[in-house]
Structures are given as C-alpha cells and as structure tokens.
Amino acid sequence: MKAEIITIGDEILIGQIIDTNSGWIAKQLLQFEVDIVQMTSIPDTEEAISTTLKEASARADLILITGGLGPTKDDVTKKTAAAYFGTTLIRDEHVLRHVTNIFESRNLKMLDINLQQADVLANCEVLFNDYGTAPGMLVHQNQKKFIFMPGVPFEMKFLMEKHVLPLLAKQDPDLFICHETILVGGIGESYLAEEIKDIESELPSSIKLAYLPTLAFIRLRLSGKSRNKSDIMLQVALFKTKLLHRLQQYVIADYDTSIEPYLIKELGRRGATLTTAESCTGGSLAASITAVAGSSAIFLGGTIPYSNALKQQLLNVKEETLIQYGAVSEQTAIEMASGSKKAFSSDYAIATTGIAGPGGGTIEKPVGTIWVAVAGKKEILTKKFQFNNERLINIERTRMNALLLLWKLLVKEKEQDT
Amino acid sequence: MKAEIITIGDEILIGQIIDTNSGWIAKQLLQFEVDIVQMTSIPDTEEAISTTLKEASARADLILITGGLGPTKDDVTKKTAAAYFGTTLIRDEHVLRHVTNIFESRNLKMLDINLQQADVLANCEVLFNDYGTAPGMLVHQNQKKFIFMPGVPFEMKFLMEKHVLPLLAKQDPDLFICHETILVGGIGESYLAEEIKDIESELPSSIKLAYLPTLAFIRLRLSGKSRNKSDIMLQVALFKTKLLHRLQQYVIADYDTSIEPYLIKELGRRGATLTTAESCTGGSLAASITAVAGSSAIFLGGTIPYSNALKQQLLNVKEETLIQYGAVSEQTAIEMASGSKKAFSSDYAIATTGIAGPGGGTIEKPVGTIWVAVAGKKEILTKKFQFNNERLINIERTRMNALLLLWKLLVKEKEQDT
C-alpha cells in the first residue's frame, strides 16, 4: 500500500513551526506494508488543499492529513474537503457533547468557533478524539482512504494509535515484515558504507539496508518483507550477524535503540549511577538522559556550573586550575567530572566545558573548542574537540560525543574486567 | 515569486529524521517577496525526484532542493537531475581540490565515493561549499531557478546565506515588505482570536496577521507588502498599536522574540542573575536558556536534583518537607527555588518538580502533576499544573510555563515598583 502524508498549515510554510507529525506517523507505518511515497506541507488555502488531495490520491492509496482543524482555521480545511468529496458538513451531536464537556470542566466560556469543532464531513466515519476538541475523520472514496487528523501532536498520536493503526493491521495479514537494527558509533557514514559495501551488495531484493545517522551515531537497519516468515527472518538474521561481525569495534547495541536508553540500560544492568556536570552543553545532556522514562533509576542528577564560581562551589574545581588552564581545558574538565562523581557519590560522571559560540573565542581557544571528560570506576577519559561557529550544533555535537565517550569507557572497563 | 522546497531522502520518509531544513529556509525567505507554495519530502528514487522536479516547476519559480547529495547517495540525485535537465555530470576541478584538501587536513583516506562529490551538473553554476564536500548547484531553465544543496543543516545554511539569499535580494528591489511581531503569553489561541476578531477583520488585503503558537506562548505577526514603503509601514504600525492596546495584559514583548531571549534581555537590563533547579524538566529549562548566545551574562548556572538526596544536598530542601509533603509539592518547589537563589546567590531562581510520566503516578498525585516555583526579589510565585500522560510534552509544557511564571513575577515586581 502506498501512503502520502499531508500537513496543512501556513505556520509550517512560513517556517514558524517544524512538522514533526509526519516523521512520527512514518515511523508508526514501518510495521505495516505501507510505503510512504511523499510528505507534503501546504498552506491553509482552498486551492492548495483541493489540488493536493487530488494529486496525493493519484500517488497513494492511503492519504493521512494532519493540521488545519484548529478553532481559528477549521473553516477552510473542512469546507474544502467537503467540496472535494462532493458532500456537506453536519454537526455531530456526540462530538458536540464532548466539546461542551471539555469547556465546562475547565470552566471556560464556549465560543462560536468552538462549536464549529463539532462539524464533520457528512460522508465520514468520525474518529473520536478523547484528547481534544477537533475530531478525526475517515473518508473512503474510489478505493482510497483519506484520514483527517488535528495537528496537535498528542491528539494526532492518540487518533493514530486508537483508530488508524488498528485499521492498517487488518490489511494484508499474510505479509510478514521484520526489522533488525544495529547502533554503531565512532565511524562516519562514508567509512561505514565502504566497510560493508560487499555485504550490502549481497543483499537480496527482499531486504533493504538503511543508514540512519545522527551527529555521532549511525543506526543500520535491515528490513525484510516476504510472505514466507521463517525464510525472511532467517535471512535478515544472517545479514545482521555478518554486519555485527564486520563492525565489531563500532557496534554499541545489536537491537533498535538510541544511545541514551542504551546507556541507561547498561548502567542499570551494572547497578551503577550517573551524574552530569555541564558547562557548554548547558543542561541539554541531562535533558536528553531524563527524556527517557525510567532514567531516574541510574541518574542521580546533575549540575550546570555556567559561572566559574559555581564550578568551584558545586564541583570543587580548584581556583588555581581555572586561573592556570582556564575554564575550557582538559584539567578543568577532569576536575568537573571527578568533582561531580565525588560530591554526589555517583559511579560515573560526564563533564563538558567549551566555547559554544558565536562569541567568547580567543586565538588560543577559538569558538568551538570543547573538552569532554568522563569519570568511571578507576579512570577518567578525556577528549578535545574543535568544532565550528554554530552554537546549537556545537552543543549537540558535544552532547553526543560525551555520550560516545561514556560508552567507550564502559567498553574499556568491560575489557579490563575480562 | 513562488517557491517550493523539496527535501530528498529515504531517512525522512521512514521517519528517522525530521526535516528541519525546510522550516529554516522558509524563515529566511520571509524577508523577500517569496511565497512558499509547498514543501515536499520524497525518497531517493529516480522516479520521485524527476516527477517532483516537474510538478514543482509547474507550481513555483524558485525550487530549492536539499538532501540526496551525501556520499552514499549522490549518484541517484545528481544523475536524475542531469537526465531531467538533459545534461551530463562533469568533475569540477575546483571542488575536487577542495574535497581532497578536506580529507588531507583531517588525515582521512579518500574513497572513490568521495571523489564523486566533485561531480556537478554540466549546466549549473557551482555554489561553492566551504563547510563540506558536497557543492551546491544553481540551474536556470525556462525562467525557473533550481537550487540543489546538501541536506546537512549547517552546510545548507552556509550556502543559503552565502549564495542564495544575496541572489533573492536582487529580485524586485522596489517591493517593500515589513513585519511587526508581538509576543503574548497566558492566553489560548481561540481566546486570542476572539479577543481581536474585530481588529483582524479591519485588516486591508496588503496586511496579513499570523498566529504562531507554541505550548504556552503565541507570536502574532503582522506582515505588510507594498510598493509604497511609508504607507505600508504606517498602516502596519497602526494595527500593531491597536493589538498592543487590546492585548495589554498578555503582551510580553512588542518585537519579534521568543520567551528565552526576552527574559535574558530583561534580566540583563535589571542587572539581575538567574539560576534554575530542575527536577522534572531534567535540564531542558537550563538548556533552552543556554541555547541563547550571551545567556552567560545573566545565567549563573543550575542544578538538576533528580534524587531526593541531591535536592537536600544541593538546595537545602528539608528532609521533613520531603517526608511530609513529598518531592512533588508546593512546599518542595518553594524550598528548591529559594534554596537555589540562596545557595548560588542569584536574584531569581526557577524550580520545577513533578511526575513527568509515564510511570510514577499515584492516586493522589497522578502522572502529569507538576509544581513550579519562581523566587524573586521579595516573593515566590508558585503554580500547580495537571498535565497528561506524555513525558516529553509534560516536560516541555512545564518548561514553558515556568518561563511564563518568571515573566509574571517580573511584571508584578515592576508594577509594585511604580
């Protein structure tokens, strides 16, 4: 089945918000026999909406539309869709009661535009939205399915999980799809491709290999599709084994994960705890760890000693060190990591210090000069980076490389233990 | 001029990465007479690429293409584009020298696929890429401009700023475009629309009003376009004044900003400093502050006392408080904020504590129960929130509402001072 995802909203086309819905939907569809042929973002205009519905229905069998149903905007999307399908809008009593209840429970005044949220396409199946006022709508036309959902991410996600995914699960129950993923780190994409190009060229047409890189890690995903379940599982497992063997020194995990949950799980397995001491990453490292549910099992907490005074007060970084080597130095990074570990009694600690930019650089330490230190059971690993001029990218690269360094320390400790 | 932005890459269509390039490009184009009619994401296939180039050139005059030029992928995009334009690929010596230099300076082995990065469309103007190995390409065909750029965000941004935006600045120099933006907080989108609907209906066709909401703030943007500069500036200023007057109590800033840089600037103006004490937001509040260049002028640092032990050790939260009221309570939030302010000698401190979920809820304190406290010169404001079950949204809502509460405290202090 071919699918297209359409996002409606001027705010996307003027760059005010980034469409994250399409990516989330795409991930959910991976488990089904659905190929996404296009993602399209269009403005809240009748012309764009009707043209895109038409073009998408020529390309795809399943058209998922998000956005354009907000209280200040639903007029045009629903009206245009009604005209496109040759139908009208009717007020749904069930939805109206739900909308009224939401407003009453919050002691909010109900406005006219809120009443309109209960209007739905007369030819649709209403997909009831427990989490918000705009209902989803499913329309069947010419063997195509059109699914309209609100753009608010958690409402859209609720509708997908409650209504859309169960619907897809019923299609083609004979086809078997399997994925196997490997997380690697410390190797660039083109080197990785070179390293495994012979294995890649052996892949049968029923198995695809995808490179999914971030700034310091790459997920390699094998996807097999076949009606012969045991055969495709065996083949995918075989190629996975080949990749794992070839990439040994870079393999972080042999299952689908990203670095943060992997490290949390690995520390948890060892009964170990972690703290963070972030200067240049300013909290983003801890935020990425605590974004993972269950992280509190290993993460005791962290500090963001932005000023030198706080580096001393919170982590016992020595004044002499700051004077002699500066805040951005290997020595300071080491004292931050060991200070964090000691002060907060954790088994591991990660420290970052650097000049994220765009200001603050010197000739000796230009913008993008970063030191990372990771303190473990016995030793402290450090690494210097020289990045570019872009603050947010420097922060993100530092964050990821700090996690990579923690992984390297864990591997080293494991090797020493055995 | 009409523009379309095309993003090429399987990784987008399978939901592995979110396309942030299109939004960034769209923002840059706001300053020119360019309407973005569509954003399109397509897979790395010849069929999708050639079809989309054709469809986009029917809709738009300027077609900006990012992605599909990486070392493991450039083959198909460049080959397909060459066929589409009826041209060939040639190796550019200047680019080749640049690519070779990059590899030599990093002491990296040059692979065959890296050499191909120097191949460009024979009919293009090469847009030299100082920051990476894949050059940009500009092709003129049938009065349309096609601009190919790599998908790596900072490389794309460099090419846009160095080559593309200067090119656009030369188009239609007579047309004048102006924007005025107001940042408001503490009011929902539909209430805001209701509040100002009469002003909105008075707007002439040369002025557009856009609502740009996030989870707790809305930016209202007036955009005027005209060949009569003084007239349109006056009109936009007039409507801005009307909106500012009507929305008084919600207006945070009367210029284009977001809450973090606004608060940093406002604290800087008062010569005041800030610290953060984050339990449930786990560092994301500090990360959003330190993401702003220059934040170190007011931000001394922060703590992430995830465990109760660290709440006591870092912020002097009393053990009795944690036992009697629990970590998620108004009392704990207050002690965290005042403790942060006192321990680190800041003028203001923000504290967050709550159950972000999905686990950890109880009947008394279900998932989504959050307390925020902001300590100021004389008093501490607190607020309780009851959010939903989704960890990342709960964290983000808490972060934004914590910033909103700091703003409210600053307003209150200002009123008391006058």
Short mmCIF file of C-alpha atoms in Angstrom, two decimals, chain A residues 2 11-24 26-27 30 36-43 47-48 51-52 55 59 71-73 103 108-114 131 152-155 157 189-191 193-194 210-215 219 221 256 275-276 278-296 299-307 310 313-314 343-345 357-359 388-393 395 397, chain B residues 2 11-24 26-27 30 36-43 47-48 51-52 55 59 71-73 103 108-114 131 152-154 157 189-191 193-194 197 210-215 219 221 256 275-276 278-296 299-307 310 313-314 343-345 357-359 388-393 395 397:
data_model
loop_
_atom_site.label_atom_id
_atom_site.label_comp_id
_atom_site.label_asym_id
_atom_site.label_seq_id
_atom_site.Cartn_x
_atom_site.Cartn_y
_atom_site.Cartn_z
CA LYS A 2 1.24 3.47 -0.84
CA GLU A 11 2.68 28.25 10.12
CA ILE A 12 4.71 25.43 8.57
CA LEU A 13 5.23 27.19 5.23
CA ILE A 14 6.49 30.34 6.90
CA GLY A 15 8.88 28.29 8.98
CA GLN A 16 7.32 29.08 12.32
CA ILE A 17 6.84 25.50 13.30
CA ILE A 18 8.60 22.37 12.21
CA ASP A 19 6.42 19.49 11.10
CA THR A 20 7.25 16.64 13.44
CA ASN A 21 3.96 14.83 12.89
CA SER A 22 4.91 13.39 9.51
CA GLY A 23 8.06 11.78 10.87
CA TRP A 24 6.20 10.27 13.80
CA ALA A 26 6.11 7.48 9.15
CA LYS A 27 7.77 5.58 12.00
CA LEU A 30 7.08 0.97 9.24
CA ILE A 36 5.37 6.43 2.10
CA VAL A 37 5.74 7.99 -1.32
CA GLN A 38 5.62 11.62 -0.31
CA MET A 39 5.23 14.06 2.57
CA THR A 40 3.66 17.33 1.58
CA SER A 41 3.18 20.56 3.53
CA ILE A 42 0.75 23.11 2.16
CA PRO A 43 -0.84 26.39 3.24
CA GLU A 47 -6.67 25.83 -3.78
CA ALA A 48 -3.68 24.14 -2.17
CA THR A 51 -5.10 20.31 -5.52
CA THR A 52 -3.02 18.35 -3.05
CA GLU A 55 -2.50 14.79 -6.55
CA ARG A 59 0.03 8.70 -5.97
CA PRO A 71 -10.51 26.58 16.03
CA THR A 72 -9.24 29.55 14.02
CA LYS A 73 -8.74 27.54 10.86
CA PHE A 103 -15.15 23.60 28.14
CA LEU A 108 -14.07 28.10 30.12
CA LYS A 109 -16.54 30.10 28.05
CA MET A 110 -17.62 28.30 24.89
CA LEU A 111 -17.13 30.43 21.78
CA ASP A 112 -18.91 30.13 18.44
CA ILE A 113 -15.73 28.96 16.76
CA ASN A 114 -15.50 26.16 19.32
CA TYR A 131 -7.73 14.37 24.00
CA VAL A 152 -1.68 18.97 17.77
CA PRO A 153 0.86 16.16 18.17
CA PHE A 154 -0.59 14.33 21.14
CA GLU A 155 -4.10 14.44 19.71
CA LYS A 157 -0.89 10.40 18.12
CA GLU A 189 28.79 7.37 7.23
CA SER A 190 31.02 7.07 4.16
CA TYR A 191 33.59 4.94 6.03
CA ALA A 193 29.47 2.32 3.74
CA GLU A 194 32.96 1.44 2.47
CA ALA A 210 19.07 1.89 5.68
CA TYR A 211 21.73 4.19 7.20
CA LEU A 212 20.19 6.38 9.89
CA PRO A 213 22.89 8.81 11.02
CA THR A 214 22.88 11.46 13.73
CA LEU A 215 25.82 13.70 14.60
CA ARG A 219 21.69 3.15 13.17
CA ARG A 221 18.50 -1.05 9.77
CA ASP A 256 16.92 -0.92 17.92
CA THR A 275 25.74 12.43 37.32
CA THR A 276 26.46 15.18 34.81
CA GLU A 278 27.65 20.60 32.10
CA SER A 279 29.13 23.89 31.26
CA CYS A 280 28.91 24.35 27.49
CA THR A 281 26.06 21.87 26.97
CA GLY A 282 24.03 23.88 29.50
CA GLY A 283 21.67 21.12 30.60
CA SER A 284 20.99 19.50 27.24
CA LEU A 285 22.96 16.37 28.15
CA ALA A 286 20.93 15.82 31.33
CA ALA A 287 17.75 16.73 29.43
CA SER A 288 18.44 14.01 26.85
CA ILE A 289 19.01 11.45 29.60
CA THR A 290 15.96 12.44 31.64
CA ALA A 291 13.83 12.47 28.48
CA VAL A 292 13.99 8.67 28.74
CA ALA A 293 11.32 7.22 31.01
CA GLY A 294 12.92 5.32 33.86
CA SER A 295 16.18 7.29 33.77
CA SER A 296 15.79 8.12 37.47
CA PHE A 299 20.57 9.27 37.01
CA LEU A 300 21.05 10.94 40.39
CA GLY A 301 21.10 14.41 38.95
CA GLY A 302 23.42 16.98 37.52
CA THR A 303 24.79 20.45 37.70
CA ILE A 304 25.18 23.24 35.20
CA PRO A 305 28.04 25.28 36.62
CA TYR A 306 27.95 28.01 33.99
CA SER A 307 29.94 30.52 36.01
CA LEU A 310 29.68 27.61 40.52
CA GLN A 313 31.22 25.75 44.63
CA LEU A 314 29.40 22.77 43.13
CA ALA A 343 30.36 15.28 45.54
CA PHE A 344 27.24 13.40 44.52
CA SER A 345 28.52 9.85 45.13
CA GLY A 357 29.97 30.45 20.41
CA PRO A 358 29.32 32.54 18.48
CA GLY A 359 31.18 34.86 20.90
CA ASN A 388 32.67 25.23 14.15
CA ASN A 389 31.00 28.50 14.82
CA GLU A 390 27.43 27.41 15.28
CA ARG A 391 26.28 27.40 18.89
CA LEU A 392 23.45 24.89 18.70
CA ILE A 393 25.35 22.41 16.55
CA ILE A 395 26.19 21.96 21.85
CA ARG A 397 27.86 17.56 18.88
CA LYS B 2 6.53 31.43 -5.76
CA GLU B 11 15.50 8.70 6.00
CA ILE B 12 12.82 11.37 6.12
CA LEU B 13 10.09 9.19 4.63
CA ILE B 14 10.73 6.41 7.11
CA GLY B 15 10.57 8.89 9.94
CA GLN B 16 14.16 8.50 11.04
CA ILE B 17 14.99 12.15 10.79
CA ILE B 18 12.79 15.21 10.93
CA ASP B 19 13.19 17.73 8.15
CA THR B 20 14.22 20.95 9.87
CA ASN B 21 15.84 22.43 6.76
CA SER B 22 12.58 23.41 5.09
CA GLY B 23 11.43 25.42 8.10
CA TRP B 24 14.74 27.22 8.36
CA ALA B 26 11.13 29.28 4.88
CA LYS B 27 12.04 31.67 7.70
CA LEU B 30 10.10 35.77 4.73
CA ILE B 36 6.24 29.23 -0.34
CA VAL B 37 3.53 27.21 -2.02
CA GLN B 38 4.63 23.77 -0.93
CA MET B 39 7.20 21.75 0.99
CA THR B 40 7.72 18.28 -0.36
CA SER B 41 9.71 15.35 1.01
CA ILE B 42 10.44 12.47 -1.32
CA PRO B 43 12.51 9.28 -1.35
CA GLU B 47 11.02 8.40 -10.33
CA ALA B 48 10.16 10.52 -7.29
CA THR B 51 8.31 13.71 -11.07
CA THR B 52 8.67 16.13 -8.21
CA GLU B 55 5.45 19.18 -10.60
CA ARG B 59 3.82 25.45 -9.21
CA PRO B 71 28.47 10.34 -0.29
CA THR B 72 26.35 7.21 -0.20
CA LYS B 73 23.51 8.74 -2.20
CA PHE B 103 40.40 14.76 3.55
CA LEU B 108 41.49 10.70 6.29
CA LYS B 109 41.69 8.26 3.42
CA MET B 110 39.90 9.47 0.30
CA LEU B 111 37.40 6.94 -1.01
CA ASP B 112 36.04 6.61 -4.54
CA ILE B 113 32.60 7.75 -3.42
CA ASN B 114 34.20 10.90 -2.02
CA TYR B 131 31.80 23.75 5.07
CA VAL B 152 23.49 18.69 6.28
CA PRO B 153 21.91 21.67 8.03
CA PHE B 154 24.96 23.85 8.59
CA LYS B 157 22.64 27.24 5.83
CA GLU B 189 -5.25 30.65 20.63
CA SER B 190 -9.04 30.65 20.30
CA TYR B 191 -9.49 33.21 23.09
CA ALA B 193 -8.67 35.16 18.13
CA GLU B 194 -11.97 36.08 19.78
CA LYS B 197 -11.51 39.47 15.82
CA ALA B 210 -0.39 35.18 11.52
CA TYR B 211 -0.84 33.33 14.81
CA LEU B 212 2.33 31.47 15.73
CA PRO B 213 1.57 29.42 18.85
CA THR B 214 3.80 27.22 20.99
CA LEU B 215 2.66 25.36 24.10
CA ARG B 219 3.57 35.24 18.49
CA ARG B 221 2.84 38.66 13.29
CA ASP B 256 9.98 39.68 17.35
CA THR B 275 19.65 30.05 38.49
CA THR B 276 17.50 27.00 37.82
CA GLU B 278 15.05 21.33 37.77
CA SER B 279 13.66 18.05 38.85
CA CYS B 280 11.01 17.03 36.32
CA THR B 281 12.33 19.19 33.46
CA GLY B 282 15.70 17.45 33.89
CA GLY B 283 17.89 20.17 32.41
CA SER B 284 15.71 21.21 29.49
CA LEU B 285 14.88 24.57 31.08
CA ALA B 286 18.56 25.46 31.51
CA ALA B 287 19.30 24.06 28.04
CA SER B 288 16.72 26.39 26.50
CA ILE B 289 18.24 29.37 28.30
CA THR B 290 21.83 28.48 27.47
CA ALA B 291 20.87 27.85 23.85
CA VAL B 292 20.69 31.64 23.56
CA ALA B 293 24.05 33.24 22.80
CA GLY B 294 25.02 35.65 25.57
CA SER B 295 22.93 33.92 28.24
CA SER B 296 26.01 33.63 30.45
CA PHE B 299 22.60 32.75 33.92
CA LEU B 300 24.94 31.65 36.70
CA GLY B 301 24.07 28.01 36.36
CA GLY B 302 21.64 25.43 37.55
CA THR B 303 21.12 22.12 39.22
CA ILE B 304 19.18 19.02 38.32
CA PRO B 305 18.50 17.41 41.68
CA TYR B 306 16.77 14.33 40.34
CA SER B 307 17.15 12.29 43.51
CA LEU B 310 20.50 15.83 45.77
CA GLN B 313 22.44 18.39 49.30
CA LEU B 314 22.31 20.98 46.53
CA ALA B 343 22.96 28.78 47.67
CA PHE B 344 24.12 30.29 44.39
CA SER B 345 23.50 33.96 45.20
CA GLY B 357 5.43 10.00 33.47
CA PRO B 358 4.55 7.61 32.06
CA GLY B 359 5.30 5.82 35.37
CA ASN B 388 -1.38 14.40 30.67
CA ASN B 389 0.43 11.16 30.33
CA GLU B 390 3.06 12.05 27.80
CA ARG B 391 6.51 12.54 29.25
CA LEU B 392 8.05 14.78 26.62
CA ILE B 393 5.02 17.04 26.30
CA ILE B 395 8.42 18.34 30.28
CA ARG B 397 4.78 22.36 28.94
#
